[in-house]
PDB file of N, CA and C in Angstrom:
ATOM      1  N   ASN X 296     -34.103  22.481 -11.264  1.00 55.00           N
ATOM      2  CA  ASN X 296     -33.267  21.333 -11.958  1.00 55.00           C
ATOM      3  C   ASN X 296     -32.076  21.003 -11.492  1.00 55.00           C
ATOM      4  N   CYS X 297     -31.647  19.751 -11.609  1.00 66.00           N
ATOM      5  CA  CYS X 297     -30.313  19.525 -10.867  1.00 66.00           C
ATOM      6  C   CYS X 297     -29.198  19.060 -12.198  1.00 66.00           C
ATOM      7  N   ASP X 298     -28.043  19.279 -12.014  1.00 72.00           N
ATOM      8  CA  ASP X 298     -27.074  18.668 -12.991  1.00 72.00           C
ATOM      9  C   ASP X 298     -26.812  17.159 -12.602  1.00 72.00           C
ATOM     10  N   GLN X 299     -26.606  16.593 -13.619  1.00 77.00           N
ATOM     11  CA  GLN X 299     -26.215  15.019 -13.411  1.00 77.00           C
ATOM     12  C   GLN X 299     -24.959  14.773 -14.278  1.00 77.00           C
ATOM     13  N   TRP X 300     -24.022  14.108 -13.583  1.00 81.00           N
ATOM     14  CA  TRP X 300     -22.686  13.683 -14.139  1.00 81.00           C
ATOM     15  C   TRP X 300     -22.354  12.494 -13.556  1.00 81.00           C
ATOM     16  N   THR X 301     -21.309  11.872 -14.295  1.00 85.00           N
ATOM     17  CA  THR X 301     -20.703  10.602 -13.916  1.00 85.00           C
ATOM     18  C   THR X 301     -19.715  10.751 -12.837  1.00 85.00           C
ATOM     19  N   ALA X 302     -19.604   9.851 -11.854  1.00 88.00           N
ATOM     20  CA  ALA X 302     -18.570   9.769 -10.879  1.00 88.00           C
ATOM     21  C   ALA X 302     -18.127   8.471 -10.571  1.00 88.00           C
ATOM     22  N   ILE X 303     -17.187   8.448 -10.155  1.00 90.00           N
ATOM     23  CA  ILE X 303     -16.402   6.822  -9.661  1.00 90.00           C
ATOM     24  C   ILE X 303     -16.253   7.006  -8.136  1.00 90.00           C
ATOM     25  N   LEU X 304     -16.894   6.114  -7.515  1.00 91.00           N
ATOM     26  CA  LEU X 304     -16.783   5.983  -6.047  1.00 91.00           C
ATOM     27  C   LEU X 304     -15.809   4.861  -5.684  1.00 91.00           C
ATOM     28  N   HIS X 305     -14.660   5.211  -5.154  1.00 91.00           N
ATOM     29  CA  HIS X 305     -13.868   4.006  -4.812  1.00 91.00           C
ATOM     30  C   HIS X 305     -14.120   3.694  -3.216  1.00 91.00           C
ATOM     31  N   TYR X 306     -14.334   2.434  -2.780  1.00 91.00           N
ATOM     32  CA  TYR X 306     -14.677   2.191  -1.278  1.00 91.00           C
ATOM     33  C   TYR X 306     -13.212   1.308  -1.038  1.00 91.00           C
ATOM     34  N   PHE X 307     -12.507   1.743   0.016  1.00 93.00           N
ATOM     35  CA  PHE X 307     -11.301   1.048   0.339  1.00 93.00           C
ATOM     36  C   PHE X 307     -11.718   0.159   1.629  1.00 93.00           C
ATOM     37  N   LEU X 308     -11.698  -1.241   1.532  1.00 90.00           N
ATOM     38  CA  LEU X 308     -12.036  -2.019   2.396  1.00 90.00           C
ATOM     39  C   LEU X 308     -10.975  -2.178   3.563  1.00 90.00           C
ATOM     40  N   VAL X 309      -9.832  -1.724   3.275  1.00 93.00           N
ATOM     41  CA  VAL X 309      -8.650  -1.890   4.333  1.00 93.00           C
ATOM     42  C   VAL X 309      -9.109  -0.840   5.539  1.00 93.00           C
ATOM     43  N   ASP X 310      -9.629   0.189   5.451  1.00 93.00           N
ATOM     44  CA  ASP X 310      -9.957   1.150   6.447  1.00 93.00           C
ATOM     45  C   ASP X 310     -11.290   1.936   6.393  1.00 93.00           C
ATOM     46  N   ASP X 311     -12.282   1.326   5.521  1.00 92.00           N
ATOM     47  CA  ASP X 311     -13.503   1.861   5.435  1.00 92.00           C
ATOM     48  C   ASP X 311     -13.709   2.997   5.056  1.00 92.00           C
ATOM     49  N   THR X 312     -12.719   3.522   4.124  1.00 93.00           N
ATOM     50  CA  THR X 312     -12.901   5.012   3.697  1.00 93.00           C
ATOM     51  C   THR X 312     -13.304   5.084   2.190  1.00 93.00           C
ATOM     52  N   VAL X 313     -13.772   6.243   1.619  1.00 93.00           N
ATOM     53  CA  VAL X 313     -14.306   6.396   0.418  1.00 93.00           C
ATOM     54  C   VAL X 313     -13.651   7.633  -0.187  1.00 93.00           C
ATOM     55  N   GLU X 314     -13.440   7.540  -1.610  1.00 94.00           N
ATOM     56  CA  GLU X 314     -13.084   8.642  -2.344  1.00 94.00           C
ATOM     57  C   GLU X 314     -14.018   8.570  -3.673  1.00 94.00           C
ATOM     58  N   ILE X 315     -14.458   9.967  -4.024  1.00 93.00           N
ATOM     59  CA  ILE X 315     -15.309  10.062  -5.132  1.00 93.00           C
ATOM     60  C   ILE X 315     -14.630  11.174  -6.107  1.00 93.00           C
ATOM     61  N   ARG X 316     -14.672  10.443  -7.521  1.00 92.00           N
ATOM     62  CA  ARG X 316     -13.941  11.284  -8.358  1.00 92.00           C
ATOM     63  C   ARG X 316     -14.932  11.704  -9.687  1.00 92.00           C
ATOM     64  N   GLU X 317     -14.795  12.651  -9.953  1.00 88.00           N
ATOM     65  CA  GLU X 317     -15.787  13.021 -11.329  1.00 88.00           C
ATOM     66  C   GLU X 317     -15.081  12.473 -12.462  1.00 88.00           C
ATOM     67  N   VAL X 318     -15.891  11.988 -13.531  1.00 86.00           N
ATOM     68  CA  VAL X 318     -15.635  11.678 -14.691  1.00 86.00           C
ATOM     69  C   VAL X 318     -15.735  12.955 -15.776  1.00 86.00           C
ATOM     70  N   HIS X 319     -14.882  13.411 -16.370  1.00 83.00           N
ATOM     71  CA  HIS X 319     -14.705  14.582 -17.195  1.00 83.00           C
ATOM     72  C   HIS X 319     -14.726  14.215 -18.545  1.00 83.00           C
ATOM     73  N   GLU X 320     -15.476  14.855 -19.492  1.00 80.00           N
ATOM     74  CA  GLU X 320     -15.443  14.736 -20.778  1.00 80.00           C
ATOM     75  C   GLU X 320     -14.652  15.917 -21.464  1.00 80.00           C
ATOM     76  N   PRO X 321     -14.270  15.920 -22.623  1.00 81.00           N
ATOM     77  CA  PRO X 321     -13.522  17.000 -23.300  1.00 81.00           C
ATOM     78  C   PRO X 321     -14.756  18.143 -23.569  1.00 81.00           C
ATOM     79  N   ASN X 322     -14.434  19.266 -23.081  1.00 80.00           N
ATOM     80  CA  ASN X 322     -15.396  20.402 -23.390  1.00 80.00           C
ATOM     81  C   ASN X 322     -16.459  20.394 -22.582  1.00 80.00           C
ATOM     82  N   ASP X 323     -16.608  19.682 -21.300  1.00 76.00           N
ATOM     83  CA  ASP X 323     -17.857  19.611 -20.542  1.00 76.00           C
ATOM     84  C   ASP X 323     -18.209  20.835 -19.731  1.00 76.00           C
ATOM     85  N   GLY X 324     -17.154  21.759 -19.712  1.00 79.00           N
ATOM     86  CA  GLY X 324     -17.711  23.041 -19.146  1.00 79.00           C
ATOM     87  C   GLY X 324     -17.472  23.120 -17.551  1.00 79.00           C
ATOM     88  N   ARG X 325     -16.881  21.954 -17.201  1.00 78.00           N
ATOM     89  CA  ARG X 325     -16.548  21.916 -15.746  1.00 78.00           C
ATOM     90  C   ARG X 325     -15.087  22.080 -15.499  1.00 78.00           C
ATOM     91  N   ASP X 326     -14.690  22.461 -14.210  1.00 78.00           N
ATOM     92  CA  ASP X 326     -13.317  22.724 -13.776  1.00 78.00           C
ATOM     93  C   ASP X 326     -12.844  21.155 -13.950  1.00 78.00           C
ATOM     94  N   PRO X 327     -11.425  21.250 -14.268  1.00 75.00           N
ATOM     95  CA  PRO X 327     -10.857  19.874 -14.368  1.00 75.00           C
ATOM     96  C   PRO X 327     -10.153  19.367 -13.161  1.00 75.00           C
ATOM     97  N   PHE X 328     -10.907  19.414 -11.912  1.00 79.00           N
ATOM     98  CA  PHE X 328     -10.465  18.962 -10.824  1.00 79.00           C
ATOM     99  C   PHE X 328     -11.150  17.567 -10.486  1.00 79.00           C
ATOM    100  N   PRO X 329     -10.626  16.445 -10.677  1.00 82.00           N
ATOM    101  CA  PRO X 329     -11.271  15.159 -10.619  1.00 82.00           C
ATOM    102  C   PRO X 329     -11.719  14.509  -9.294  1.00 82.00           C
ATOM    103  N   VAL X 330     -11.112  15.199  -8.219  1.00 89.00           N
ATOM    104  CA  VAL X 330     -11.531  14.595  -6.923  1.00 89.00           C
ATOM    105  C   VAL X 330     -12.641  15.371  -6.410  1.00 89.00           C
ATOM    106  N   LEU X 331     -13.695  14.955  -6.182  1.00 86.00           N
ATOM    107  CA  LEU X 331     -15.111  15.603  -5.685  1.00 86.00           C
ATOM    108  C   LEU X 331     -14.935  15.587  -4.077  1.00 86.00           C
ATOM    109  N   LEU X 332     -14.425  14.120  -3.514  1.00 89.00           N
ATOM    110  CA  LEU X 332     -14.184  13.962  -2.263  1.00 89.00           C
ATOM    111  C   LEU X 332     -13.045  13.132  -1.970  1.00 89.00           C
ATOM    112  N   ARG X 333     -12.208  13.857  -1.151  1.00 91.00           N
ATOM    113  CA  ARG X 333     -10.836  13.040  -0.891  1.00 91.00           C
ATOM    114  C   ARG X 333     -11.109  11.874  -0.136  1.00 91.00           C
ATOM    115  N   ARG X 334     -10.261  10.895  -0.013  1.00 93.00           N
ATOM    116  CA  ARG X 334     -10.374   9.665   0.841  1.00 93.00           C
ATOM    117  C   ARG X 334     -10.741  10.096   2.300  1.00 93.00           C
ATOM    118  N   GLN X 335     -11.859   9.534   2.921  1.00 90.00           N
ATOM    119  CA  GLN X 335     -12.044   9.701   4.292  1.00 90.00           C
ATOM    120  C   GLN X 335     -13.279   8.679   4.709  1.00 90.00           C
ATOM    121  N   ARG X 336     -13.277   8.448   5.752  1.00 88.00           N
ATOM    122  CA  ARG X 336     -14.520   7.840   6.266  1.00 88.00           C
ATOM    123  C   ARG X 336     -15.921   8.851   6.025  1.00 88.00           C
ATOM    124  N   LEU X 337     -16.848   8.143   5.701  1.00 87.00           N
ATOM    125  CA  LEU X 337     -18.299   8.956   5.382  1.00 87.00           C
ATOM    126  C   LEU X 337     -19.270   8.569   6.416  1.00 87.00           C
ATOM    127  N   GLN X 338     -19.674   9.753   6.990  1.00 82.00           N
ATOM    128  CA  GLN X 338     -20.859   9.770   8.027  1.00 82.00           C
ATOM    129  C   GLN X 338     -22.076   9.500   7.297  1.00 82.00           C
ATOM    130  N   LYS X 339     -22.843   8.516   7.681  1.00 81.00           N
ATOM    131  CA  LYS X 339     -24.346   8.413   7.230  1.00 81.00           C
ATOM    132  C   LYS X 339     -24.998   9.014   7.883  1.00 81.00           C
ATOM    133  N   LEU X 340     -25.198   8.999   9.150  1.00 71.00           N
ATOM    134  CA  LEU X 340     -26.132   9.512  10.024  1.00 71.00           C
ATOM    135  C   LEU X 340     -25.547  10.425  11.036  1.00 71.00           C
ATOM    136  N   HIS X 341     -25.956  11.704  11.057  1.00 63.00           N
ATOM    137  CA  HIS X 341     -25.305  12.664  11.902  1.00 63.00           C
ATOM    138  C   HIS X 341     -26.263  12.879  13.228  1.00 63.00           C
ATOM    139  N   ASN X 342     -25.811  13.452  14.274  1.00 62.00           N
ATOM    140  CA  ASN X 342     -26.580  13.749  15.496  1.00 62.00           C
ATOM    141  C   ASN X 342     -27.142  15.261  15.019  1.00 62.00           C
ATOM    142  N   ASP X 343     -28.423  15.355  15.281  1.00 62.00           N
ATOM    143  CA  ASP X 343     -29.073  16.378  14.995  1.00 62.00           C
ATOM    144  C   ASP X 343     -28.977  17.439  13.596  1.00 62.00           C
ATOM    145  N   VAL X 344     -28.849  16.723  12.601  1.00 58.00           N
ATOM    146  CA  VAL X 344     -28.575  17.224  11.242  1.00 58.00           C
ATOM    147  C   VAL X 344     -29.371  16.846  10.444  1.00 58.00           C
ATOM    148  N   PRO X 345     -30.291  17.691   9.545  1.00 56.00           N
ATOM    149  CA  PRO X 345     -31.108  17.149   8.293  1.00 56.00           C
ATOM    150  C   PRO X 345     -30.288  16.503   7.406  1.00 56.00           C
ATOM    151  N   SER X 346     -30.928  15.301   6.870  1.00 58.00           N
ATOM    152  CA  SER X 346     -30.340  14.725   5.771  1.00 58.00           C
ATOM    153  C   SER X 346     -30.035  15.478   4.443  1.00 58.00           C
ATOM    154  N   ASP X 347     -30.724  16.700   4.198  1.00 60.00           N
ATOM    155  CA  ASP X 347     -30.576  17.456   2.944  1.00 60.00           C
ATOM    156  C   ASP X 347     -29.515  18.636   3.245  1.00 60.00           C
ATOM    157  N   PHE X 348     -29.005  18.666   4.579  1.00 55.00           N
ATOM    158  CA  PHE X 348     -28.232  19.735   4.725  1.00 55.00           C
ATOM    159  C   PHE X 348     -26.714  19.508   4.371  1.00 55.00           C
ATOM    160  N   PRO X 349     -26.248  20.542   3.443  1.00 54.00           N
ATOM    161  CA  PRO X 349     -24.893  20.080   2.966  1.00 54.00           C
ATOM    162  C   PRO X 349     -23.948  20.340   4.077  1.00 54.00           C
ATOM    163  N   SER X 350     -23.118  19.191   4.359  1.00 58.00           N
ATOM    164  CA  SER X 350     -22.251  19.215   5.383  1.00 58.00           C
ATOM    165  C   SER X 350     -20.619  18.929   5.174  1.00 58.00           C
ATOM    166  N   ILE X 351     -19.881  19.598   5.479  1.00 59.00           N
ATOM    167  CA  ILE X 351     -18.503  19.519   5.323  1.00 59.00           C
ATOM    168  C   ILE X 351     -17.880  19.898   6.612  1.00 59.00           C
ATOM    169  N   THR X 352     -17.124  18.776   7.270  1.00 56.00           N
ATOM    170  CA  THR X 352     -16.571  18.888   8.730  1.00 56.00           C
ATOM    171  C   THR X 352     -15.124  18.574   8.372  1.00 56.00           C
ATOM    172  N   LEU X 353     -14.384  19.351   9.219  1.00 53.00           N
ATOM    173  CA  LEU X 353     -12.840  19.149   9.289  1.00 53.00           C
ATOM    174  C   LEU X 353     -12.459  17.772  10.181  1.00 53.00           C
ATOM    175  N   GLU X 354     -12.961  17.881  11.301  1.00 61.00           N
ATOM    176  CA  GLU X 354     -12.657  16.528  11.919  1.00 61.00           C
ATOM    177  C   GLU X 354     -14.126  16.084  12.713  1.00 61.00           C
ATOM    178  N   VAL X 355     -14.374  14.915  12.422  1.00 63.00           N
ATOM    179  CA  VAL X 355     -15.472  14.203  13.021  1.00 63.00           C
ATOM    180  C   VAL X 355     -15.445  13.198  13.839  1.00 63.00           C
ATOM    181  N   SER X 356     -15.718  12.953  14.878  1.00 66.00           N
ATOM    182  CA  SER X 356     -15.489  11.741  15.879  1.00 66.00           C
ATOM    183  C   SER X 356     -16.850  11.144  16.022  1.00 66.00           C
ATOM    184  N   ASP X 357     -16.783   9.905  16.722  1.00 69.00           N
ATOM    185  CA  ASP X 357     -17.757   9.110  16.789  1.00 69.00           C
ATOM    186  C   ASP X 357     -19.093   9.726  17.587  1.00 69.00           C
ATOM    187  N   LYS X 358     -18.501  10.647  18.300  1.00 71.00           N
ATOM    188  CA  LYS X 358     -19.468  11.404  19.135  1.00 71.00           C
ATOM    189  C   LYS X 358     -20.572  12.090  18.175  1.00 71.00           C
ATOM    190  N   GLU X 359     -20.170  12.649  17.070  1.00 70.00           N
ATOM    191  CA  GLU X 359     -20.998  13.574  16.360  1.00 70.00           C
ATOM    192  C   GLU X 359     -21.697  12.431  15.163  1.00 70.00           C
ATOM    193  N   VAL X 360     -21.472  11.304  15.170  1.00 77.00           N
ATOM    194  CA  VAL X 360     -21.849  10.471  14.113  1.00 77.00           C
ATOM    195  C   VAL X 360     -22.630   9.269  14.632  1.00 77.00           C
ATOM    196  N   LYS X 361     -23.751   9.235  14.089  1.00 79.00           N
ATOM    197  CA  LYS X 361     -24.582   7.973  14.663  1.00 79.00           C
ATOM    198  C   LYS X 361     -24.204   6.683  13.881  1.00 79.00           C
ATOM    199  N   ALA X 362     -23.961   6.781  12.607  1.00 83.00           N
ATOM    200  CA  ALA X 362     -23.466   5.748  11.714  1.00 83.00           C
ATOM    201  C   ALA X 362     -22.724   6.127  10.652  1.00 83.00           C
ATOM    202  N   TRP X 363     -21.619   5.146  10.010  1.00 87.00           N
ATOM    203  CA  TRP X 363     -20.891   5.367   8.958  1.00 87.00           C
ATOM    204  C   TRP X 363     -21.213   4.559   8.012  1.00 87.00           C
ATOM    205  N   TYR X 364     -20.810   4.890   6.751  1.00 89.00           N
ATOM    206  CA  TYR X 364     -21.175   3.933   5.488  1.00 89.00           C
ATOM    207  C   TYR X 364     -20.198   2.728   5.650  1.00 89.00           C
ATOM    208  N   THR X 365     -20.945   1.613   5.233  1.00 91.00           N
ATOM    209  CA  THR X 365     -20.395   0.387   5.076  1.00 91.00           C
ATOM    210  C   THR X 365     -20.383  -0.127   3.693  1.00 91.00           C
ATOM    211  N   PRO X 366     -19.799  -1.277   3.366  1.00 89.00           N
ATOM    212  CA  PRO X 366     -19.784  -1.849   2.000  1.00 89.00           C
ATOM    213  C   PRO X 366     -21.123  -1.971   1.621  1.00 89.00           C
ATOM    214  N   MET X 367     -22.118  -2.611   2.626  1.00 89.00           N
ATOM    215  CA  MET X 367     -23.299  -2.900   2.338  1.00 89.00           C
ATOM    216  C   MET X 367     -24.253  -1.798   2.006  1.00 89.00           C
ATOM    217  N   ASP X 368     -23.842  -0.631   2.162  1.00 90.00           N
ATOM    218  CA  ASP X 368     -24.861   0.624   1.672  1.00 90.00           C
ATOM    219  C   ASP X 368     -24.480   0.931   0.317  1.00 90.00           C
ATOM    220  N   PHE X 369     -23.649   0.374  -0.394  1.00 89.00           N
ATOM    221  CA  PHE X 369     -23.589   0.817  -1.764  1.00 89.00           C
ATOM    222  C   PHE X 369     -24.026  -0.214  -2.610  1.00 89.00           C
ATOM    223  N   ALA X 370     -25.356  -0.548  -2.536  1.00 88.00           N
ATOM    224  CA  ALA X 370     -26.034  -1.455  -3.685  1.00 88.00           C
ATOM    225  C   ALA X 370     -26.428  -0.852  -4.964  1.00 88.00           C
ATOM    226  N   LEU X 371     -26.422  -1.607  -6.060  1.00 90.00           N
ATOM    227  CA  LEU X 371     -26.766  -1.030  -7.280  1.00 90.00           C
ATOM    228  C   LEU X 371     -28.365  -0.633  -7.230  1.00 90.00           C
ATOM    229  N   GLY X 372     -28.468   0.363  -7.856  1.00 91.00           N
ATOM    230  CA  GLY X 372     -29.878   1.003  -7.891  1.00 91.00           C
ATOM    231  C   GLY X 372     -30.353   1.804  -6.606  1.00 91.00           C
ATOM    232  N   LYS X 373     -29.362   1.999  -5.702  1.00 91.00           N
ATOM    233  CA  LYS X 373     -29.556   2.554  -4.413  1.00 91.00           C
ATOM    234  C   LYS X 373     -29.209   4.118  -4.621  1.00 91.00           C
ATOM    235  N   THR X 374     -29.928   4.898  -4.170  1.00 91.00           N
ATOM    236  CA  THR X 374     -29.619   6.494  -4.149  1.00 91.00           C
ATOM    237  C   THR X 374     -29.004   6.794  -2.700  1.00 91.00           C
ATOM    238  N   LEU X 375     -27.755   7.185  -2.512  1.00 89.00           N
ATOM    239  CA  LEU X 375     -27.044   7.552  -1.436  1.00 89.00           C
ATOM    240  C   LEU X 375     -27.044   9.039  -1.157  1.00 89.00           C
ATOM    241  N   ASN X 376     -27.255   9.651  -0.022  1.00 85.00           N
ATOM    242  CA  ASN X 376     -27.039  11.094   0.448  1.00 85.00           C
ATOM    243  C   ASN X 376     -25.794  11.169   0.981  1.00 85.00           C
ATOM    244  N   ILE X 377     -24.686  11.709   0.185  1.00 84.00           N
ATOM    245  CA  ILE X 377     -23.323  11.833   0.751  1.00 84.00           C
ATOM    246  C   ILE X 377     -23.003  13.380   0.838  1.00 84.00           C
ATOM    247  N   MET X 378     -23.026  13.902   1.951  1.00 77.00           N
ATOM    248  CA  MET X 378     -22.574  15.397   2.344  1.00 77.00           C
ATOM    249  C   MET X 378     -23.607  16.121   1.612  1.00 77.00           C
ATOM    250  N   GLY X 379     -24.971  15.860   1.543  1.00 76.00           N
ATOM    251  CA  GLY X 379     -25.808  16.764   0.895  1.00 76.00           C
ATOM    252  C   GLY X 379     -26.128  16.613  -0.404  1.00 76.00           C
ATOM    253  N   ARG X 380     -25.427  15.453  -1.165  1.00 82.00           N
ATOM    254  CA  ARG X 380     -25.587  15.441  -2.522  1.00 82.00           C
ATOM    255  C   ARG X 380     -26.040  13.942  -2.733  1.00 82.00           C
ATOM    256  N   LYS X 381     -26.905  13.801  -3.641  1.00 87.00           N
ATOM    257  CA  LYS X 381     -27.489  12.471  -4.063  1.00 87.00           C
ATOM    258  C   LYS X 381     -26.592  11.762  -5.264  1.00 87.00           C
ATOM    259  N   PHE X 382     -26.552  10.565  -4.902  1.00 89.00           N
ATOM    260  CA  PHE X 382     -25.628   9.763  -5.662  1.00 89.00           C
ATOM    261  C   PHE X 382     -26.410   8.523  -6.005  1.00 89.00           C
ATOM    262  N   LEU X 383     -26.548   8.171  -7.380  1.00 90.00           N
ATOM    263  CA  LEU X 383     -27.258   6.778  -7.660  1.00 90.00           C
ATOM    264  C   LEU X 383     -26.212   5.845  -8.159  1.00 90.00           C
ATOM    265  N   MET X 384     -26.265   4.621  -7.418  1.00 89.00           N
ATOM    266  CA  MET X 384     -25.372   3.701  -7.874  1.00 89.00           C
ATOM    267  C   MET X 384     -25.688   2.893  -8.961  1.00 89.00           C
ATOM    268  N   THR X 385     -25.179   3.146 -10.182  1.00 88.00           N
ATOM    269  CA  THR X 385     -25.496   2.538 -11.353  1.00 88.00           C
ATOM    270  C   THR X 385     -24.770   1.395 -11.853  1.00 88.00           C
ATOM    271  N   ALA X 386     -23.475   1.261 -11.486  1.00 87.00           N
ATOM    272  CA  ALA X 386     -22.608   0.242 -12.032  1.00 87.00           C
ATOM    273  C   ALA X 386     -21.582  -0.153 -11.138  1.00 87.00           C
ATOM    274  N   ARG X 387     -20.987  -1.343 -11.203  1.00 81.00           N
ATOM    275  CA  ARG X 387     -19.782  -1.689 -10.525  1.00 81.00           C
ATOM    276  C   ARG X 387     -18.638  -1.975 -11.431  1.00 81.00           C
ATOM    277  N   SER X 388     -17.451  -2.072 -10.751  1.00 80.00           N
ATOM    278  CA  SER X 388     -16.209  -2.634 -11.838  1.00 80.00           C
ATOM    279  C   SER X 388     -16.360  -4.289 -11.655  1.00 80.00           C
ATOM    280  N   GLN X 389     -15.690  -4.740 -12.881  1.00 79.00           N
ATOM    281  CA  GLN X 389     -15.758  -6.081 -13.097  1.00 79.00           C
ATOM    282  C   GLN X 389     -15.126  -6.873 -11.606  1.00 79.00           C
ATOM    283  N   LYS X 390     -14.024  -6.290 -11.197  1.00 77.00           N
ATOM    284  CA  LYS X 390     -13.407  -6.940 -10.157  1.00 77.00           C
ATOM    285  C   LYS X 390     -14.316  -6.720  -8.733  1.00 77.00           C
ATOM    286  N   THR X 391     -15.206  -5.622  -8.760  1.00 73.00           N
ATOM    287  CA  THR X 391     -16.279  -5.663  -7.536  1.00 73.00           C
ATOM    288  C   THR X 391     -17.125  -6.749  -7.596  1.00 73.00           C
ATOM    289  N   ARG X 392     -17.830  -6.806  -9.105  1.00 69.00           N
ATOM    290  CA  ARG X 392     -18.822  -7.929  -9.214  1.00 69.00           C
ATOM    291  C   ARG X 392     -18.235  -9.396  -8.852  1.00 69.00           C
ATOM    292  N   THR X 393     -16.794  -9.509  -9.120  1.00 73.00           N
ATOM    293  CA  THR X 393     -16.416 -10.857  -8.991  1.00 73.00           C
ATOM    294  C   THR X 393     -16.105 -11.045  -7.620  1.00 73.00           C
ATOM    295  N   GLU X 394     -15.680 -10.116  -6.738  1.00 69.00           N
ATOM    296  CA  GLU X 394     -15.261 -10.363  -5.412  1.00 69.00           C
ATOM    297  C   GLU X 394     -16.471 -10.318  -4.396  1.00 69.00           C
ATOM    298  N   SER X 395     -17.710  -9.637  -4.962  1.00 65.00           N
ATOM    299  CA  SER X 395     -18.828  -9.699  -4.111  1.00 65.00           C
ATOM    300  C   SER X 395     -19.866 -10.675  -4.379  1.00 65.00           C
ATOM    301  N   SER X 396     -19.402 -11.609  -5.362  1.00 61.00           N
ATOM    302  CA  SER X 396     -20.386 -12.842  -5.672  1.00 61.00           C
ATOM    303  C   SER X 396     -20.062 -14.144  -4.769  1.00 61.00           C
TER     304      SER X 396
END
């Protein structure tokens, strides 16, 4: 079994970086550290690394990465594999809905 929880994904168009924050409920039993992934470019396809392999790298260059995540990858209903974890995109903010229309 896997745990499911709510997270907020911020995509920054200015530099194509992403930040992921966990949403905590009172007494949810989780550590109160909201930032799950600090703001950084996200690698979508790695060279010679299985997609289910949990990966954390200190410095990544274009040499090690086949593709980076772009705004088009974050569609509603799509499941993303981000650093070995699966994220299901279920909602967008009102501002994002307005700007992407």
